[in-house]
CSV table of C-alpha atoms in Angstrom, one decimal:
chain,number,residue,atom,x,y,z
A,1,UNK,CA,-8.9,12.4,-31.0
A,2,UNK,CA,-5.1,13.1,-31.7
A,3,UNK,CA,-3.3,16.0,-30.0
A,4,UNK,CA,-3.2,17.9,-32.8
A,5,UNK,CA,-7.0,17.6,-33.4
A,6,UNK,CA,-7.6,18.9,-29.8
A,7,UNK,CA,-5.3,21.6,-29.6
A,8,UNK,CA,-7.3,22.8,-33.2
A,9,UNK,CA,-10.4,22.6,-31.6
A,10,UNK,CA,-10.0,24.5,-28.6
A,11,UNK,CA,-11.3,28.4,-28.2
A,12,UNK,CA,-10.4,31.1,-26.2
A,13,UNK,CA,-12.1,32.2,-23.0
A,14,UNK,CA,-15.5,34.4,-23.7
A,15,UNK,CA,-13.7,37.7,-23.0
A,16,UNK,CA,-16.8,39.4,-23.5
A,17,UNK,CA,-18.4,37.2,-20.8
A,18,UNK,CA,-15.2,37.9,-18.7
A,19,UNK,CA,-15.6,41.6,-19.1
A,20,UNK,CA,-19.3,41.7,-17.8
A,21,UNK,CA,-18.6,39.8,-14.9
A,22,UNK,CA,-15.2,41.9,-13.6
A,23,UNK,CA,-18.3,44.9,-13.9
A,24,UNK,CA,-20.5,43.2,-11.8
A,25,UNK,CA,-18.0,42.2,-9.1
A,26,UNK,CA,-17.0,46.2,-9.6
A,27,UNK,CA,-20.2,47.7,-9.0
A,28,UNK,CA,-21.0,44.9,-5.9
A,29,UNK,CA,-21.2,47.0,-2.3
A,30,UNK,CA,-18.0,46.0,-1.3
A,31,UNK,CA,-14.4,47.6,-1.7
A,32,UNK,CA,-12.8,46.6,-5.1
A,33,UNK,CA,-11.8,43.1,-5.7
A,34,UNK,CA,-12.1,42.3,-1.8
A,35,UNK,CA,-12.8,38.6,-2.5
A,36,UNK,CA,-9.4,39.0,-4.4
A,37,UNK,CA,-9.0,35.4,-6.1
A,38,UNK,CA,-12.4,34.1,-5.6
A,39,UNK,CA,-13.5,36.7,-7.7
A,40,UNK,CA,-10.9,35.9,-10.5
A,41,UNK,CA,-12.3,32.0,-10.3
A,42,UNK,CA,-15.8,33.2,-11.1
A,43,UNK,CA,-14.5,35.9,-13.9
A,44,UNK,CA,-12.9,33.1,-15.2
A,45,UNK,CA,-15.6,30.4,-14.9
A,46,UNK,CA,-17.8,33.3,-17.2
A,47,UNK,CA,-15.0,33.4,-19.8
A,48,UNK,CA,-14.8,29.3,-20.0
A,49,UNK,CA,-19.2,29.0,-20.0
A,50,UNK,CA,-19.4,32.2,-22.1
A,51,UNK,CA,-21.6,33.8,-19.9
A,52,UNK,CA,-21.3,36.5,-16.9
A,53,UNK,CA,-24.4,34.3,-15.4
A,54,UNK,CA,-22.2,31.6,-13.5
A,55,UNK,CA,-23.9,29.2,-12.2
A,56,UNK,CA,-22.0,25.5,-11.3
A,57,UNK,CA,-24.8,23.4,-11.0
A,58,UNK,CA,-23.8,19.5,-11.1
A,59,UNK,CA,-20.5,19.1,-10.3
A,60,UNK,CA,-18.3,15.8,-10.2
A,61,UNK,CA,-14.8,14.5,-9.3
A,62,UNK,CA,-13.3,12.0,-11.8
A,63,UNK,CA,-11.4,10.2,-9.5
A,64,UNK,CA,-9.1,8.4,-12.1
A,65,UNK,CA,-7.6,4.8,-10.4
A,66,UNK,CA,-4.5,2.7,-12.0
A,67,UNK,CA,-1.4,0.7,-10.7
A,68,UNK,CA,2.3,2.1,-11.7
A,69,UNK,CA,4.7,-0.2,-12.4
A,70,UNK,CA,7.4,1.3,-10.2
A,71,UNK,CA,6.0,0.1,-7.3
A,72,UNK,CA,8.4,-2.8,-7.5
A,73,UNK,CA,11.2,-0.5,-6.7
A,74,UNK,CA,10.3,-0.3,-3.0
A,75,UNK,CA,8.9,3.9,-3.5
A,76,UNK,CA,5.6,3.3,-1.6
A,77,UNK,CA,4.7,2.1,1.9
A,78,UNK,CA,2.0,-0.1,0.6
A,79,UNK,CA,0.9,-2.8,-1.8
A,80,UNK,CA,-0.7,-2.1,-5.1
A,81,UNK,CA,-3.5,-3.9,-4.2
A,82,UNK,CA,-4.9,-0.6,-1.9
A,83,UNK,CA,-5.6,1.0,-5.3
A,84,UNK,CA,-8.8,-1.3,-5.9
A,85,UNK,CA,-9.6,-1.1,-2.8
A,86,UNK,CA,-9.9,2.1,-2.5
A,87,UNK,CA,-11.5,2.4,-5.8
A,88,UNK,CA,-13.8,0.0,-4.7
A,89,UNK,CA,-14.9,1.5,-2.0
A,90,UNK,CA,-14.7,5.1,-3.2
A,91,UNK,CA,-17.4,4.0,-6.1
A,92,UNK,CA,-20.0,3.0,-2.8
A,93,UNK,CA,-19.0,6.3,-1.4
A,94,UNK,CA,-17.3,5.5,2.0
A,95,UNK,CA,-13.7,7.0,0.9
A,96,UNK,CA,-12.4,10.5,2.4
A,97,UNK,CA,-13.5,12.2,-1.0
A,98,UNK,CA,-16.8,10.8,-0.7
A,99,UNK,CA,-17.5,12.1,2.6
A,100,UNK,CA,-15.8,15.7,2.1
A,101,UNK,CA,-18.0,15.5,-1.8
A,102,UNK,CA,-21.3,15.1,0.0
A,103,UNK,CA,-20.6,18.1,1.9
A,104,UNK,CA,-19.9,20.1,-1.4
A,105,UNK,CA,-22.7,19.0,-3.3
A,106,UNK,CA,-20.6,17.1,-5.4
A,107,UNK,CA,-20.8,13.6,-6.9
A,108,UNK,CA,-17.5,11.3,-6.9
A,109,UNK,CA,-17.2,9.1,-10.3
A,110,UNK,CA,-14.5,6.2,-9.2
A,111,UNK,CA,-12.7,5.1,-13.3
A,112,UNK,CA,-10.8,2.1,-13.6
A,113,UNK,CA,-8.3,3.3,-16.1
A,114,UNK,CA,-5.5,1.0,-15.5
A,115,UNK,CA,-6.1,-0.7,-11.9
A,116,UNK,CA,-3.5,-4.1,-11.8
A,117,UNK,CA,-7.0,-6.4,-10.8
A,118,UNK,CA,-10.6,-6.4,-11.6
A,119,UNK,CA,-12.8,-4.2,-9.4
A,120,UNK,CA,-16.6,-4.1,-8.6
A,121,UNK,CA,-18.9,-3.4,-11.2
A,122,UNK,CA,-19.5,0.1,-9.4
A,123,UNK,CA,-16.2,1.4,-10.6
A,124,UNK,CA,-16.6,2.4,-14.0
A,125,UNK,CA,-14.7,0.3,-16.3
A,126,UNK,CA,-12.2,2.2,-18.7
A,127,UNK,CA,-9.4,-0.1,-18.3
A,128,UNK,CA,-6.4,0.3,-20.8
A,129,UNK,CA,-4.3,-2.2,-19.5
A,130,UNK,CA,-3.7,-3.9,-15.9
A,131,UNK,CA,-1.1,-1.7,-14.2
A,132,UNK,CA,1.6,0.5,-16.0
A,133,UNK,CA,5.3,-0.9,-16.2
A,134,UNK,CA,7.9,-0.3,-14.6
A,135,UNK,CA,9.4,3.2,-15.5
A,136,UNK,CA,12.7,2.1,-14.0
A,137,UNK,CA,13.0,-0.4,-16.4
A,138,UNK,CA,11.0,0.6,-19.8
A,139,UNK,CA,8.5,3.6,-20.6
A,140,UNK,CA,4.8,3.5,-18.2
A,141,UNK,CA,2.8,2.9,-21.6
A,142,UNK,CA,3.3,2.9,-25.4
A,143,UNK,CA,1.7,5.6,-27.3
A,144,UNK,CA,-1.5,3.8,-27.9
A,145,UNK,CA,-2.3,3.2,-24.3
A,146,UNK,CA,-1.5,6.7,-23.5
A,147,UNK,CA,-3.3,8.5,-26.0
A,148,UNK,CA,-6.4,6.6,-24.8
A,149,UNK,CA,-6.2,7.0,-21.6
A,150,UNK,CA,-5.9,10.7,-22.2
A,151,UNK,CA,-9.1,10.1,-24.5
A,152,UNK,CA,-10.6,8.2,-21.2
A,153,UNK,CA,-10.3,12.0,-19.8
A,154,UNK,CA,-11.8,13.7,-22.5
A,155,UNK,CA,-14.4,11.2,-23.3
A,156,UNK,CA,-15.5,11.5,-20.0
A,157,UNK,CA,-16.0,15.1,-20.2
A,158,UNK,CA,-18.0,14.8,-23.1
A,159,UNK,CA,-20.6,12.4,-21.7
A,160,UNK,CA,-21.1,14.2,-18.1
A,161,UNK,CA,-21.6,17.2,-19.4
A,162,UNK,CA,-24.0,15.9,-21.7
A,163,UNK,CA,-25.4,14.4,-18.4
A,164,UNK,CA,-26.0,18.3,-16.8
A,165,UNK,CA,-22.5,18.6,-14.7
A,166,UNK,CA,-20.9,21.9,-14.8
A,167,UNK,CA,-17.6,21.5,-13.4
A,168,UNK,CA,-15.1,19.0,-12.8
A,169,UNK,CA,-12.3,18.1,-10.0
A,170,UNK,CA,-9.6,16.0,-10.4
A,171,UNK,CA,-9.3,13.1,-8.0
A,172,UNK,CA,-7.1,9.9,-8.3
A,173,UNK,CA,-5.8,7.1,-6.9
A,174,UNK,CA,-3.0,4.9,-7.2
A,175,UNK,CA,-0.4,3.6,-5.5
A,176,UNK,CA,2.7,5.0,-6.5
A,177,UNK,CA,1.8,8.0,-8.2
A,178,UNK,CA,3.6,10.5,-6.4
A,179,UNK,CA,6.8,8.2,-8.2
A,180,UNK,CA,5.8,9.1,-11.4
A,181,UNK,CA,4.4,12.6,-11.0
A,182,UNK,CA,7.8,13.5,-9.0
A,183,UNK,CA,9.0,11.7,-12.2
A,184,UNK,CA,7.1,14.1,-14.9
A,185,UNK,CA,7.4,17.4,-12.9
A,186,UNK,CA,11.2,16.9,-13.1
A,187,UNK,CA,11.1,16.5,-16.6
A,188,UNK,CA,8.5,19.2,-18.0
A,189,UNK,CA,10.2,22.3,-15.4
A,190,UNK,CA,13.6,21.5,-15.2
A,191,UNK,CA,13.5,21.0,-11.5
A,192,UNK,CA,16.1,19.0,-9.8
A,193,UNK,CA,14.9,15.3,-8.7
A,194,UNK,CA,15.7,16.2,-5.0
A,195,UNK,CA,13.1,19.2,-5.2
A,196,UNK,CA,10.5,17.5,-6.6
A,197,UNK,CA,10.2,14.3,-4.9
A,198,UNK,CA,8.6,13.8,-1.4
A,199,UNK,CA,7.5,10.9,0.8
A,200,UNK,CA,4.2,10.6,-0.5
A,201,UNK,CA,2.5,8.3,1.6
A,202,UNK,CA,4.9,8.2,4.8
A,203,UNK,CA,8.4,7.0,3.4
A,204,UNK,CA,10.7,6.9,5.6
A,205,UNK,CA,14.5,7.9,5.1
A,206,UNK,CA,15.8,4.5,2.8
A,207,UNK,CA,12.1,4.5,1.0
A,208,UNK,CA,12.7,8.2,0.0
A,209,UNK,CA,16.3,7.2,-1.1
A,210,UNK,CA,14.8,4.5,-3.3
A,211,UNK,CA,12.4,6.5,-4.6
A,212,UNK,CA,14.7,9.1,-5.8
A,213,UNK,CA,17.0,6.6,-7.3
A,214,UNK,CA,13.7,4.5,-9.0
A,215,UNK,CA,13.1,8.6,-10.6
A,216,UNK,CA,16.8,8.5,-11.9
A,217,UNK,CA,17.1,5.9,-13.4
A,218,UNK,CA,13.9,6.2,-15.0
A,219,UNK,CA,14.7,9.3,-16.9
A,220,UNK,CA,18.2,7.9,-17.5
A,221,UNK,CA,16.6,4.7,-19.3
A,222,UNK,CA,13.6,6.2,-21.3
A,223,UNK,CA,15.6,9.6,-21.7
A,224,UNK,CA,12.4,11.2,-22.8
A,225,UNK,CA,12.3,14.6,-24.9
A,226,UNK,CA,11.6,17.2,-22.3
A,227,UNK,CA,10.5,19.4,-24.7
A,228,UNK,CA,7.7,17.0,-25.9
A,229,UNK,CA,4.8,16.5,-23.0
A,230,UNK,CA,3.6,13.3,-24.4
A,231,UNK,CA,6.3,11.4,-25.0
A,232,UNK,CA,7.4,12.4,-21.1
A,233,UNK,CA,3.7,11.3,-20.0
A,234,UNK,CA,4.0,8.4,-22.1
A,235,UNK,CA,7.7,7.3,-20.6
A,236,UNK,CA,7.4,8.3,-17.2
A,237,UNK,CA,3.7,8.7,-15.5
A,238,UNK,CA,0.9,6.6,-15.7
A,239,UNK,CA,-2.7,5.6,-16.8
A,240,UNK,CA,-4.3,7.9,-14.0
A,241,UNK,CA,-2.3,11.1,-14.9
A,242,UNK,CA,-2.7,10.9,-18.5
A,243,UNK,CA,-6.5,10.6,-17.8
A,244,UNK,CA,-6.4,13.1,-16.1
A,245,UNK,CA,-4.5,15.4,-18.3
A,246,UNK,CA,-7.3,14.3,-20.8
A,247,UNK,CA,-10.1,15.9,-18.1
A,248,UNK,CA,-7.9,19.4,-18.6
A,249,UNK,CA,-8.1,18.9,-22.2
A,250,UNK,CA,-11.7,18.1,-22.1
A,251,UNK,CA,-12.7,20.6,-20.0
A,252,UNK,CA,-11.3,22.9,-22.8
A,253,UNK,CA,-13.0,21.2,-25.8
A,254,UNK,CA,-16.2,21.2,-24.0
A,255,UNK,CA,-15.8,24.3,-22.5
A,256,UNK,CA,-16.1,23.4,-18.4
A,257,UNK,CA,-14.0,24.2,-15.9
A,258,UNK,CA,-11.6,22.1,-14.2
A,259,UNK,CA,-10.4,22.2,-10.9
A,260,UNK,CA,-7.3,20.9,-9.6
A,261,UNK,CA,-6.7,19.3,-6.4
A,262,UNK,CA,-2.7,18.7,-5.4
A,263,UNK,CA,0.3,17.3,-6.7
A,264,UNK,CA,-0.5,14.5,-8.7
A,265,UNK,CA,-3.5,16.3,-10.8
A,266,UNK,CA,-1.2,19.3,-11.2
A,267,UNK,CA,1.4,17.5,-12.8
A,268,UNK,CA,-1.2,15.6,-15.1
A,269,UNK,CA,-2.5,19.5,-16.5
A,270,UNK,CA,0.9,20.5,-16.1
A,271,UNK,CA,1.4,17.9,-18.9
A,272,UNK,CA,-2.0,18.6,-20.6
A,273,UNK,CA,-1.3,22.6,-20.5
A,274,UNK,CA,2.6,21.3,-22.0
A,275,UNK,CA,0.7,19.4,-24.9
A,276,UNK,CA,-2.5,21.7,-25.8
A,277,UNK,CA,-1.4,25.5,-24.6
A,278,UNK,CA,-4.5,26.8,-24.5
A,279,UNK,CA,-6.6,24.3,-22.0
A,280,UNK,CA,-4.2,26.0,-19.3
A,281,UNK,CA,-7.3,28.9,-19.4
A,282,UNK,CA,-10.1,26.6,-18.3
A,283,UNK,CA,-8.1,25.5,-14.8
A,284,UNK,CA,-8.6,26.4,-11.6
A,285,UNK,CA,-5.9,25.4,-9.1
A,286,UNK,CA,-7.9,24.6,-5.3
A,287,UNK,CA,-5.1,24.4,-3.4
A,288,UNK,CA,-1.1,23.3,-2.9
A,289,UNK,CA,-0.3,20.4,-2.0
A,290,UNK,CA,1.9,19.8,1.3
A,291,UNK,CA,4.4,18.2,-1.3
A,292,UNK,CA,7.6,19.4,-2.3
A,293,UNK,CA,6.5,20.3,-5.7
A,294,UNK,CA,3.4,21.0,-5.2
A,295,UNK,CA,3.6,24.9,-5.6
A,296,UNK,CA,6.4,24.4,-8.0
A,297,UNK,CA,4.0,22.7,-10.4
A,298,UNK,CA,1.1,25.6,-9.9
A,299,UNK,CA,3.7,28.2,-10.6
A,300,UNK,CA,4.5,26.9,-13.9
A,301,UNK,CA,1.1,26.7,-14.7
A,302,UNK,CA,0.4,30.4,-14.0
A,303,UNK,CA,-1.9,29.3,-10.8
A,304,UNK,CA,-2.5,30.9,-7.9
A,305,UNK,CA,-4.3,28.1,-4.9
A,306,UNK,CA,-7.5,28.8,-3.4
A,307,UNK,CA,-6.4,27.6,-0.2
A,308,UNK,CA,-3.2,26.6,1.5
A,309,UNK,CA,-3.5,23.9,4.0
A,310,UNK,CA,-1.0,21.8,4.1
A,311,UNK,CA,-3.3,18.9,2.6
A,312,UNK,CA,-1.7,15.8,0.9
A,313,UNK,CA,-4.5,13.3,0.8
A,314,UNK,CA,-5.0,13.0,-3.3
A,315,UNK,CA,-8.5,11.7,-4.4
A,316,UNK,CA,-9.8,14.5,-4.8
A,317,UNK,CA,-10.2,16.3,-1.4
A,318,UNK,CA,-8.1,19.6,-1.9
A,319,UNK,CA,-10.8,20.2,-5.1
A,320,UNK,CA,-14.2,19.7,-3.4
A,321,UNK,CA,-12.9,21.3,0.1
A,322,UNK,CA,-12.5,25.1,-2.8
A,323,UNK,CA,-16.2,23.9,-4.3
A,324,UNK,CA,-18.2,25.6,-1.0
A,325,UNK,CA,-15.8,28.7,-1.3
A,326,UNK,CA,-16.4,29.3,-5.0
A,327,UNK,CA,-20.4,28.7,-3.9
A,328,UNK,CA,-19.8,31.4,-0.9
A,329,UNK,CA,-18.5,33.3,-4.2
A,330,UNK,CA,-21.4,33.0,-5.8
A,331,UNK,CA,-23.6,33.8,-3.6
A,332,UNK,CA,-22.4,37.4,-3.2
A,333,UNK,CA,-21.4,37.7,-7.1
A,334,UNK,CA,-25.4,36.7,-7.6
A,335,UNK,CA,-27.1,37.7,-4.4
A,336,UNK,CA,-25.7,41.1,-3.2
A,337,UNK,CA,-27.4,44.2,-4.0
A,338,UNK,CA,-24.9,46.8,-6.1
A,339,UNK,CA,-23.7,50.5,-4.7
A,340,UNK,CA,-26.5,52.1,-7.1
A,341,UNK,CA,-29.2,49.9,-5.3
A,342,UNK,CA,-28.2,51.2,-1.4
A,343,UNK,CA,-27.6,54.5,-2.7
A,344,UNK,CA,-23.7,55.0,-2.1
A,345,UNK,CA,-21.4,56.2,-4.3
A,346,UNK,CA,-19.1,53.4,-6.0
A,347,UNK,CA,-15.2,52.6,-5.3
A,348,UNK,CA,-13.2,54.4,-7.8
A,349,UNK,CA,-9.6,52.2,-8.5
A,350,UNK,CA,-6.6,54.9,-7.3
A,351,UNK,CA,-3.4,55.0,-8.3
């Protein structure tokens, strides 16, 4: 699909549905909006679904994987190779998203979008091309190979929902991304490079120096138009973030939720929300990331975290740690009786 197919297709939230369930959290017996953002998730899971009967169901993270480029400028700690690795072994389950997801009821779908060498048959195979290049140097991707891995994102969408899920996190992995989402959150807000760029993995002092410099130079070579989204995704980020700004416009054509986990994914819906407006509704932020930018990016978004931890991991984790709070949600939002059912009078708002 082409952006401007997407952006055509997408609807607004079910304000209807929205309406019904702010009335039911009202009449609940329990002060007024007392659950405070949990009970704006679930309003706004009934306006994405179109129905004031949330229920989640299946729920997965799309944990995209793919190699930047601009690890040959010294920004990361470790080899490129960790990223199938990790992919790898995230696919048999035995990463930290894994274990944290089997807590959460949730179901962790490792994607090969762009790792730099062939994995195990476990991880799915969507491969665009082996590794990004260097954004120091020359844009991540040309358009083709940017526009389908956003399509990886969407397509993806489309076929697990088809499969029963109900709700998606963002998970990734690749070495290096913190480079080139530091890289596209400069661009798309403005932000200075020195506020938006962190040590990612464990930099130390020269690594976080290099890394900044690798982010200059970058922008300075590829000069990308700040007010176009794709062409900043297409210069500066990578196969994983523009997948996953495909899951935030997926979620929006197929009308599921999305929820965010830290820096990386924000700056790939960031993006998404920068090219197609209106998926920016069907988002949920989980939580902000311990990185420098990581509440920068939710603020531009209009997000407010579910929780604030000081978590950093990536692959997910932030997302499916909020998936038993938004259950707890539920479970009062579905399960507790109403003020006319124990016989007390109602909270009235005051002004």
């Amino acid at each position: 699909m082409t952006l401007y197919e997407i952006e055509r297709e997408i609807l607004p939230l079910d304000t209807a549905a929205m309406e019904m369930a702010r009335r039911r959290w009202d009449a609940i017996a329990k002060p007024l909006h007392s659950l405070g953002l949990l009970e704006d998730a679930v309003v706004r899971i009934a306006g994405i679904t179109g129905s004031a009967d949330v229920m989640l169901g299946k729920r997965a993270v799309l944990m995209m994987c793919a190699d930047n480029g601009v690890v040959a400028e010294g920004v990361t700690q470790t080899g490129q190779d960790v990223t199938a690795i990790v992919a790898e072994n995230a696919a048999k389950g035995d990463s930290s998203v894994c274990r944290m997801a089997r807590v959460a009821g949730a179901d962790v779908i490792a994607v090969d979008v762009g790792v730099a060498r062939p994995v195990a048959e476990a991880v799915l195979d969507r491969n665009i091309r082996r590794g990004t290049r260097n954004i120091a140097l020359e844009p991540a991707m040309t358009e083709a190979e940017a526009m389908a891995a956003i399509n990886v994102g969407i397509d993806l969408v489309r076929e697990k929902k088809a499969e029963g899920y109900g709700m998606f996190a963002l998970g990734e992995m690749g070495i290096g991304n913190t480079t080139t989402a530091s890289a596209v959150t400069a661009m798309l807000t403005g932000a200075h490079i020195e506020s938006v760029t962190g040590r990612g993995a464990g930099l130390s002092d020269e690594g976080l120096r290099r890394k900044k410099d690798a982010i200059a130079r970058a922008i300075a070579v590829n000069h990308p138009d700040a007010q176009d989204a794709f062409s900043v995704l297409r210069c500066l980020g990578g196969l994983d973030i523009a997948a996953l700004a495909g899951v935030c416009l997926g979620g929006a054509l197929y009308r599921v939720p999305v929820l965010l986990d830290g820096f990386i994914s924000a700056a790939a819906a960031l993006a998404a929300a920068r090219m197609c407006p209106a998926c920016r509704e069907f988002l949920l932020a989980s939580h902000v990331s311990k990185e420098p930018a990581g509440m920068l990016v939710l603020d531009a978004l209009g997000l407010k975290p579910l929780i604030c931890a000081e978590m950093c991991l990536g692959e997910g984790t932030g997302a499916v740690a909020a998936m038993p709070l938004l259950d707890m949600a539920l479970a009062v939002y579905d399960e507790m009786r109403t003020f006319e059912e124990i016989h007390v009078a109602a909270y009235t708002p005051q002004s």
